[in-house]
XYZ file of C-alpha atoms in Angstrom:
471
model
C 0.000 0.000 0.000
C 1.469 3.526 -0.901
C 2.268 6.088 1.348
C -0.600 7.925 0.838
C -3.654 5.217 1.376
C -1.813 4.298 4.449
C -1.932 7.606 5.779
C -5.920 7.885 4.507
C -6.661 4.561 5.967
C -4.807 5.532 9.456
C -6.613 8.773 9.087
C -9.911 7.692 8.558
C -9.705 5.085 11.215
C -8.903 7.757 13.721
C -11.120 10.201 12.900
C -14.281 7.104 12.766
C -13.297 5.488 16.113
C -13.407 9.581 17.154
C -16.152 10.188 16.218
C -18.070 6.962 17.268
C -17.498 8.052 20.492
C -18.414 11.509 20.336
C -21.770 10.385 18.685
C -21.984 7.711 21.507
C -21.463 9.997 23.943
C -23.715 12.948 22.370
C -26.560 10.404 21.525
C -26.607 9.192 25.687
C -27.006 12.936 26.276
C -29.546 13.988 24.080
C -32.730 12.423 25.819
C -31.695 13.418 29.440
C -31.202 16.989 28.072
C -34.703 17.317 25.946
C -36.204 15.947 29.362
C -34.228 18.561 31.374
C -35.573 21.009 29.290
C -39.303 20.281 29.672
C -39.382 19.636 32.992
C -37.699 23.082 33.311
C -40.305 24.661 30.835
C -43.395 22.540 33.222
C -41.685 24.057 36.245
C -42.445 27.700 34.751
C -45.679 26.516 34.033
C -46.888 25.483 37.163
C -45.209 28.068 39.061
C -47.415 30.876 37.122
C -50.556 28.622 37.209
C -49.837 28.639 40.690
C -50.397 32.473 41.046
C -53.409 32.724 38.808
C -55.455 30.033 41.045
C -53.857 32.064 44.259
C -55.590 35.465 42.826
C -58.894 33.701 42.619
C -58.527 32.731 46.910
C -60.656 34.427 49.253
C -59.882 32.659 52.567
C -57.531 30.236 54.158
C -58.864 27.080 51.798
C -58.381 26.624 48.028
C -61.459 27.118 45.581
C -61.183 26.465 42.164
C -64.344 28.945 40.464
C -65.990 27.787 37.998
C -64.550 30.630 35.310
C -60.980 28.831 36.479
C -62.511 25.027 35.887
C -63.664 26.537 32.677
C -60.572 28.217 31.400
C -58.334 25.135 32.010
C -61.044 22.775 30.305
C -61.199 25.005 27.259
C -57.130 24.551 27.420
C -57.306 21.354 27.941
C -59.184 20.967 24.370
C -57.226 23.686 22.661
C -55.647 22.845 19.106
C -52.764 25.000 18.873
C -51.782 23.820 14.910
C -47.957 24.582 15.707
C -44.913 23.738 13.692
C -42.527 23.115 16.723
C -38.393 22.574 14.263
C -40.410 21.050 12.176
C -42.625 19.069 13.892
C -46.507 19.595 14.208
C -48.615 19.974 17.566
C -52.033 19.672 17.158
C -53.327 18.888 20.637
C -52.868 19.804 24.518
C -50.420 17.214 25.722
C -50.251 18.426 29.670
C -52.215 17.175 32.175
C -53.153 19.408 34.873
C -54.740 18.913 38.069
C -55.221 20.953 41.477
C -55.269 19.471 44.978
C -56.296 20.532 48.406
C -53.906 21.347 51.304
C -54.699 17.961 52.461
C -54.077 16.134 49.098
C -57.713 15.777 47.669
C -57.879 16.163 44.010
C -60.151 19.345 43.294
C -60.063 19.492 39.403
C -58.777 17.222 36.901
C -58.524 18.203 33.361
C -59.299 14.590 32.428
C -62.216 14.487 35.009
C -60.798 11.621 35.903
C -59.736 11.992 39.347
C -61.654 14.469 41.296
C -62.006 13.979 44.799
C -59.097 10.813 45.463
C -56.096 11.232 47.688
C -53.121 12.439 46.007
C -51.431 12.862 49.003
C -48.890 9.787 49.076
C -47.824 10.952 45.318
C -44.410 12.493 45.163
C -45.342 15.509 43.945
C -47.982 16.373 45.650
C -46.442 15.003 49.055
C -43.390 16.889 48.714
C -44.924 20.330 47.980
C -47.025 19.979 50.684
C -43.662 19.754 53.067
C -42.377 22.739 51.280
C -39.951 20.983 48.825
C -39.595 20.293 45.543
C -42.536 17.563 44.277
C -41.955 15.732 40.971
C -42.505 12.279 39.750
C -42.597 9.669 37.036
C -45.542 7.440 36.163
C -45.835 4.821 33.919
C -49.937 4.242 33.128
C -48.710 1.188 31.514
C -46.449 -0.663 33.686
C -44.580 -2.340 30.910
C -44.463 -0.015 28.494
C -41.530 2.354 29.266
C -42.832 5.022 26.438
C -45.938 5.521 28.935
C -44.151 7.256 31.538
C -45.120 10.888 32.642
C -43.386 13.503 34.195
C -45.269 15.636 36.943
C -44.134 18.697 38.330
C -46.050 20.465 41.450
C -46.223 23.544 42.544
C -47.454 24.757 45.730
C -50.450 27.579 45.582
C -50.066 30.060 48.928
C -52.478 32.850 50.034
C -50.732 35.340 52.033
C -47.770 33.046 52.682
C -49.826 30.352 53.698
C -49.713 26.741 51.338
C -53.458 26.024 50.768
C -52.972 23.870 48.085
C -51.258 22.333 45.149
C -50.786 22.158 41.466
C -49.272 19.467 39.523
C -48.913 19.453 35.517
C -47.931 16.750 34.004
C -46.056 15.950 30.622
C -46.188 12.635 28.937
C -43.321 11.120 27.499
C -44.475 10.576 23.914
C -44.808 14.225 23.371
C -41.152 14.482 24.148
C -40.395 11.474 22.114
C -40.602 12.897 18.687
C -38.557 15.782 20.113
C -35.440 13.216 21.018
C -35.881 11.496 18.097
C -35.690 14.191 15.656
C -32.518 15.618 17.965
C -30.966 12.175 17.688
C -30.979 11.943 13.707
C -29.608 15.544 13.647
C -26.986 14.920 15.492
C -26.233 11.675 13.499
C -26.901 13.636 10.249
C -24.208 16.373 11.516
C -21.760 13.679 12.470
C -22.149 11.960 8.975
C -21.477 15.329 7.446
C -18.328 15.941 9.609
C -17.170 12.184 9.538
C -17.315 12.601 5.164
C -15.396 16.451 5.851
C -12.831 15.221 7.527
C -12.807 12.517 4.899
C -12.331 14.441 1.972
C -10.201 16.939 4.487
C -7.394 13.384 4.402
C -8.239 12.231 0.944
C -6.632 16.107 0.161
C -4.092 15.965 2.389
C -2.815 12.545 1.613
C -2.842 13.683 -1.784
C -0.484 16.383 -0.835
C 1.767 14.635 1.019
C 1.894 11.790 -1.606
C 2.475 14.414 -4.344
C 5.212 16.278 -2.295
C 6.707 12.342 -1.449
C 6.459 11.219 -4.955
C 8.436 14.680 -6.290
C 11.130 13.913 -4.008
C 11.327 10.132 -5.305
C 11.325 11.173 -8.501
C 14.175 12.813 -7.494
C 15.935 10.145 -5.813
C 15.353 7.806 -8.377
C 16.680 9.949 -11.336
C 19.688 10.258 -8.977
C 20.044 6.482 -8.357
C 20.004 6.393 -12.809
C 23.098 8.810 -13.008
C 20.998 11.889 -13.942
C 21.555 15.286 -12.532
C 18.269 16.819 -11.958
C 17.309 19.984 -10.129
C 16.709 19.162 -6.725
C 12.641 19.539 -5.485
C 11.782 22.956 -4.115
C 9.003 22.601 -1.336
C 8.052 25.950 0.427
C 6.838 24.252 3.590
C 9.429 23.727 5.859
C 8.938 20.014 7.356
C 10.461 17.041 7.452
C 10.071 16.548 3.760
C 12.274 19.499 2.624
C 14.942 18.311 5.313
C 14.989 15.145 3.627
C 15.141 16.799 0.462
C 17.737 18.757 1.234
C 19.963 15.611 2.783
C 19.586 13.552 -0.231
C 20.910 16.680 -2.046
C 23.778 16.756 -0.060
C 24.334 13.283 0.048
C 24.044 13.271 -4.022
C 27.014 15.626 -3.927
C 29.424 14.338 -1.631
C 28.715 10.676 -3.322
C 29.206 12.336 -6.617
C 32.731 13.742 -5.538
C 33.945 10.370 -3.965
C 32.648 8.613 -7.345
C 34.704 11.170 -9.284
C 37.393 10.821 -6.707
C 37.217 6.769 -6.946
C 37.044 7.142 -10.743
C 40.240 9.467 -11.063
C 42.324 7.045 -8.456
C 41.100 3.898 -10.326
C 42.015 5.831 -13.344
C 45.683 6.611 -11.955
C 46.434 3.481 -10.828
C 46.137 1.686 -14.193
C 47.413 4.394 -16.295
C 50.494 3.707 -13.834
C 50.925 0.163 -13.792
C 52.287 -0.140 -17.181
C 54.976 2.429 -16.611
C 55.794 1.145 -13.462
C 56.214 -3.005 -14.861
C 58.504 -1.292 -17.281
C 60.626 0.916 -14.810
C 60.876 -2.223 -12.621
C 62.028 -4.296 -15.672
C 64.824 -1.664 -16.853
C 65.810 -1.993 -13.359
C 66.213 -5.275 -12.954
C 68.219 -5.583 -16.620
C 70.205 -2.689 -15.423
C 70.790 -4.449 -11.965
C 72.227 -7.698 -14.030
C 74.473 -5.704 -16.453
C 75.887 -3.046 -13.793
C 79.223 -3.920 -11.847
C 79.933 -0.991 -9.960
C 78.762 -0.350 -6.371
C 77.168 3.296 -7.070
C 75.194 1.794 -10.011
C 74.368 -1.077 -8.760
C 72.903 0.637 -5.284
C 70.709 3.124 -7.852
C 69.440 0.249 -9.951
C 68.366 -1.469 -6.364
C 66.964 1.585 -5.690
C 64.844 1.686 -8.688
C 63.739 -1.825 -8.749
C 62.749 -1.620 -4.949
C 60.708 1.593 -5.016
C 59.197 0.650 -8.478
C 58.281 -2.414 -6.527
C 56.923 -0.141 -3.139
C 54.619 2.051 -5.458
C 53.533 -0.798 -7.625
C 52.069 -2.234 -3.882
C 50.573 1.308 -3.172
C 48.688 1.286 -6.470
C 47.270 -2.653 -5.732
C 46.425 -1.636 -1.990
C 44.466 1.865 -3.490
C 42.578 -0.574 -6.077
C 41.866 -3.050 -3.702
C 40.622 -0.161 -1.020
C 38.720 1.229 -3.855
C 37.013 -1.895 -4.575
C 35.953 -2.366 -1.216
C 34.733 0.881 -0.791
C 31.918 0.362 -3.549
C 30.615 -3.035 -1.817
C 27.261 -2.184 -0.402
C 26.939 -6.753 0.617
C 28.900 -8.854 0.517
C 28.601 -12.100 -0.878
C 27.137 -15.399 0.542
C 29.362 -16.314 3.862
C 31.009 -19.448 3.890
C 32.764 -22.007 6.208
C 36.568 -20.461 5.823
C 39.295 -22.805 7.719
C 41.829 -20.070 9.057
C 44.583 -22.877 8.975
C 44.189 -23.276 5.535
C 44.430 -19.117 4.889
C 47.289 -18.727 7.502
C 49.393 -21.521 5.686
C 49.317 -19.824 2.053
C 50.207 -16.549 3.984
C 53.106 -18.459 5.402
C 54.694 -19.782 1.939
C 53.989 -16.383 0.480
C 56.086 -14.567 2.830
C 58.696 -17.610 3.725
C 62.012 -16.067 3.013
C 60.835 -12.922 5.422
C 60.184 -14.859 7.869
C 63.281 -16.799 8.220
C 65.359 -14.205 7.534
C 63.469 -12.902 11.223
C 63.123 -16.350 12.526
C 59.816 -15.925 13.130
C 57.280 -18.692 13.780
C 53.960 -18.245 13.518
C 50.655 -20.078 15.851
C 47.384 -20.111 15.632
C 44.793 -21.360 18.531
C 40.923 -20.737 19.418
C 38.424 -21.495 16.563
C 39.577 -23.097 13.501
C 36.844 -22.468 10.916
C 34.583 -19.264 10.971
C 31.729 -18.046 8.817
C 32.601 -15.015 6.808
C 33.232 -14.299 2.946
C 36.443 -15.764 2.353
C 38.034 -13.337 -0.349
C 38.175 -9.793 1.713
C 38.693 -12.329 5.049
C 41.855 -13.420 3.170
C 42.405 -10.058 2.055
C 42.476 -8.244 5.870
C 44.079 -11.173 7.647
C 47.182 -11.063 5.156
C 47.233 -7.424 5.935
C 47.168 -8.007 9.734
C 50.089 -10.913 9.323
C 51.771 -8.242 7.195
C 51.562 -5.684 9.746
C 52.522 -8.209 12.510
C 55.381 -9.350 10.302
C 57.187 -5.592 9.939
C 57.287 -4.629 13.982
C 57.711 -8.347 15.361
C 60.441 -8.666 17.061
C 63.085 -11.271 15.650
C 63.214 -14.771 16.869
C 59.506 -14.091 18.751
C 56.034 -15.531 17.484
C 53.164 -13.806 15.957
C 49.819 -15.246 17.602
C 46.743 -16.054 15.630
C 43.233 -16.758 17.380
C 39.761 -17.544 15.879
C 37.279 -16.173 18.260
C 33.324 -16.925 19.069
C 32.143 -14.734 21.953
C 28.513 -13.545 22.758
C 27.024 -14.393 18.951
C 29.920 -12.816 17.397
C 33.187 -13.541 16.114
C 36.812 -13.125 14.771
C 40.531 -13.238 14.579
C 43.116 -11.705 16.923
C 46.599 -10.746 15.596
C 49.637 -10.669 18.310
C 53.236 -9.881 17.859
C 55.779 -9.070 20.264
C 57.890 -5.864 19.462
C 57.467 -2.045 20.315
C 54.362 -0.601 21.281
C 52.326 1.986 19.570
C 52.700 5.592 21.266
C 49.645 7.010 22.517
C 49.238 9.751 20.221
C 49.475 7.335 17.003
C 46.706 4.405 18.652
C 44.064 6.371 17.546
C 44.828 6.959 14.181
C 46.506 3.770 12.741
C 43.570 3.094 11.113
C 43.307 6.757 9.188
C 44.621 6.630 5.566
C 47.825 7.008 4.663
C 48.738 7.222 8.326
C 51.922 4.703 9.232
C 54.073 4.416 11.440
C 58.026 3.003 10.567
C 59.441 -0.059 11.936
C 62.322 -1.039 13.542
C 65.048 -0.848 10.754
C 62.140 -0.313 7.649
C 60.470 2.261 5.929
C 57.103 3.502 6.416
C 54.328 1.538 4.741
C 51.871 2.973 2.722
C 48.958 3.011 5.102
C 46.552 1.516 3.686
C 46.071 -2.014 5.387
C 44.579 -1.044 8.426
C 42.130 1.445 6.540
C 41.065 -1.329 4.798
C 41.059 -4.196 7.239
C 38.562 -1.728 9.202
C 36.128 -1.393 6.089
C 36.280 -5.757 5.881
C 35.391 -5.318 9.353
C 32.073 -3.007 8.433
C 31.023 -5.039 5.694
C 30.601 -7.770 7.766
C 28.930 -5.488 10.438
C 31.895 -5.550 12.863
C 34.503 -3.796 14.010
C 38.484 -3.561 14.752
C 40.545 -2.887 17.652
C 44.144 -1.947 17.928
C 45.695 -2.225 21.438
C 49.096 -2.604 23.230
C 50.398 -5.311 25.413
C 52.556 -5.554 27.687
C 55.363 -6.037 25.429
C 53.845 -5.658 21.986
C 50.496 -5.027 19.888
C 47.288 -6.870 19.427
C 44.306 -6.339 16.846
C 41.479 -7.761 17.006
C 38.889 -7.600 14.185
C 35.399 -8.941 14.801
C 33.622 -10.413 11.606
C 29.965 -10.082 12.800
């Protein structure tokens, strides 16, 4: 899945769980809040009913006239034809009824209950003790849509409560109230849910478009192109990364040009050089005299010295444009150490040097650049050994990774140089010998990377040890 329909997807998944629960939330709300609002509205009601029946009171007991018990029938049967958000009322939904200070039902709208005892109800019982009286009543028991909501109010003359009265609202009026509030609400949340919607569908879009400009980019790169880098105007994350794969396009193009020009050199010079070296050696064969003969040495050994240099550059070069390396294989270090051995015999003797190796005998790497750094490390070992001593070779397992360890005894490194035997072209001279190139340890530490390890150059007590971890 692209970039883009996984941030849509993640988007939209977020913003629907979001707004679930907001609509959850809302939706539980709505009813208790249409309710709260009517009994509010019923507590108005009956407060100012309250007053008119008190103006009609001429002593200490409640008397509903008969112009009162006429008014409140003909409201009872009113038809008020109103378009309440949408939403007709054609009849008089509250109930209204009026009882005495002792509880007795004096008028009913209904007629229905005139002269019981509506003292025990809620309402009416809690007015009476100056409180707040309200109730619910279902007049079905099992239907819950039955229920009514009564609010009382108490009816004083001259401070004194002489009676009370109670209208009541039935649920189903409220009903299509809720309803209509609930399908809003789920209408509105639709609406936003698809806004927010089309609000990620564009800004997906824009984040794919600004994505795909800079992979454009980074592909026409990758073919050896040199395009205009992307310009974006906001500055995010994108434009950083833009900008980094700008700069790392440059500096890789310089150390491509750089590798090119040294890979370049090196075999324009190797011809020259084969032929310099065999002039010298000729020379060397047909020259008698000491002076001439010392020059022609000269020649044929630093011929020799630079035509080294130019392998070890190749060779560094080479390794330098491995991004993998090849399938790892079961290398016997016995086997490697032995051909190193042959190769440099008549060094060796002429130090009467020996050479051992211990720990693990086989190891898993890629055996070409293994060869390559460990014949650098003997190499190494070989120049500052001391004569007569033994260099020390160890295959090493420890924690899930492994390696080989390179000992000689001879001089130390000094303590300003440990730290950068491994920079290029940095060496240090042995005892009695010239200066190496300094290049092996640069590139034993690179055969080290590619196999996602590492080296280590450290003094002993009475000579040097590297150790360089294969993965």
């Amino acid at each position: 899945m692209k970039l883009s329909g996984q941030f849509l997807l993640i988007f939209f998944l977020i913003m629907g769980l979001v707004s679930w629960f907001t609509m959850d939330l809302v939706l539980d709300e709505a009813q208790p809040l249409v309710r709260q609002s009517a009994e509010e509205t019923l507590v108005d009601a009956a407060n100012l009913l309250a007053e008119v029946i008190a103006m009609d009171t001429r002593g200490d007991e409640l008397a509903v006239t008969p112009a009162l018990r006429s008014a409140l029938r003909r409201y009872a049967q009113r038809l008020p034809g109103a378009k309440i958000w949408g939403l007709s009322k054609n009849r008089i939904d509250t109930h209204i009824y009026i009882t005495s200070a002792d509880g007795i039902v004096l008028f009913d709208s209904r007629g229905e209950n005139e002269g019981k005892d509506f003292s025990r109800w809620n309402d009416v019982h809690l007015t009476l003790q100056g409180k707040y009286g309200a109730r619910t009543t279902r007049t079905d028991p099992n239907d819950p849509a039955s229920s009514v909501l009564y609010v009382a109010a108490p009816v004083r003359h001259e401070g004194t409560l002489i009676g009370v009265v109670t209208l009541g609202k039935p649920g189903a009026a409220i009903e299509p109230f809720i309803e209509q509030a609930e399908q809003r609400l789920i209408g509105y949340g639709w609406q936003a849910l698809v806004a927010c919607l089309l609000l990620g569908i564009g800004l997906a879009w824009w984040i794919s478009h600004r994505v795909g400009r800079l992979r454009g980019y980074a592909l026409a790169v990758a073919d050896g192109r040199r395009p205009s880098p992307p310009r974006f105007r906001v500055h995010d994350e994108i434009r950083e990364l833009a900008d980094a794969v700008t700069a790392m396009r440059r500096r890789l193009e310089e150390r491509a040009r750089l590798e090119n020009h040294i890979t370049m050199l090196t075999h324009e010079m190797k011809s020259p050089l084969a032929a310099i070296r065999g002039a010298g050696e000729i020379l060397a064969e047909e020259v008698s005299e000491p002076a001439l003969s010392r020059l022609t040495g000269n020649v044929v050994h630093e011929s020799q010295r630079l035509s080294d240099l130019l392998d070890r550059m190749l060779a560094l070069a080479r390794l330098e444009k491995l991004e993998s390396l090849p399938p790892r294989e079961q290398q016997r270090l016995a086997s490697l150490l032995e051909e190193w051995r042959l190769s440099r015999q008549v060094l060796l003797d002429e130090k009467r040097l020996s050479v051992a190796l211990s720990g693990e005998p086989v190891l898993r790497v890629e055996p070409d650049t293994t060869r390559l750094a460990l014949f650098n490390l003997l190499d190494n070992a070989l120049r500052f050994a001391e004569p007569g001593s033994t260099i020390d070779v160890r295959g090493w397992r420890e924690e899930g990774q492994q390696g080989i360890d390179v000992s000689n005894r001879g001089p130390c490194i000094p303590d300003y140089a440990l730290a950068r035997v491994t920079e290029r072209f940095y060496s240090l001279p042995a005892p009695g010998e010239e200066k190496s190139s300094g290049l092996g340890l640069a590139m034993v530490e690179e055969i080290g990377e590619l196999h996602g390890g590492w080296l280590q150059v450290e003094n002993l007590e009475q000579g040097v040890r590297v150790r360089l971890c294969l993965g």
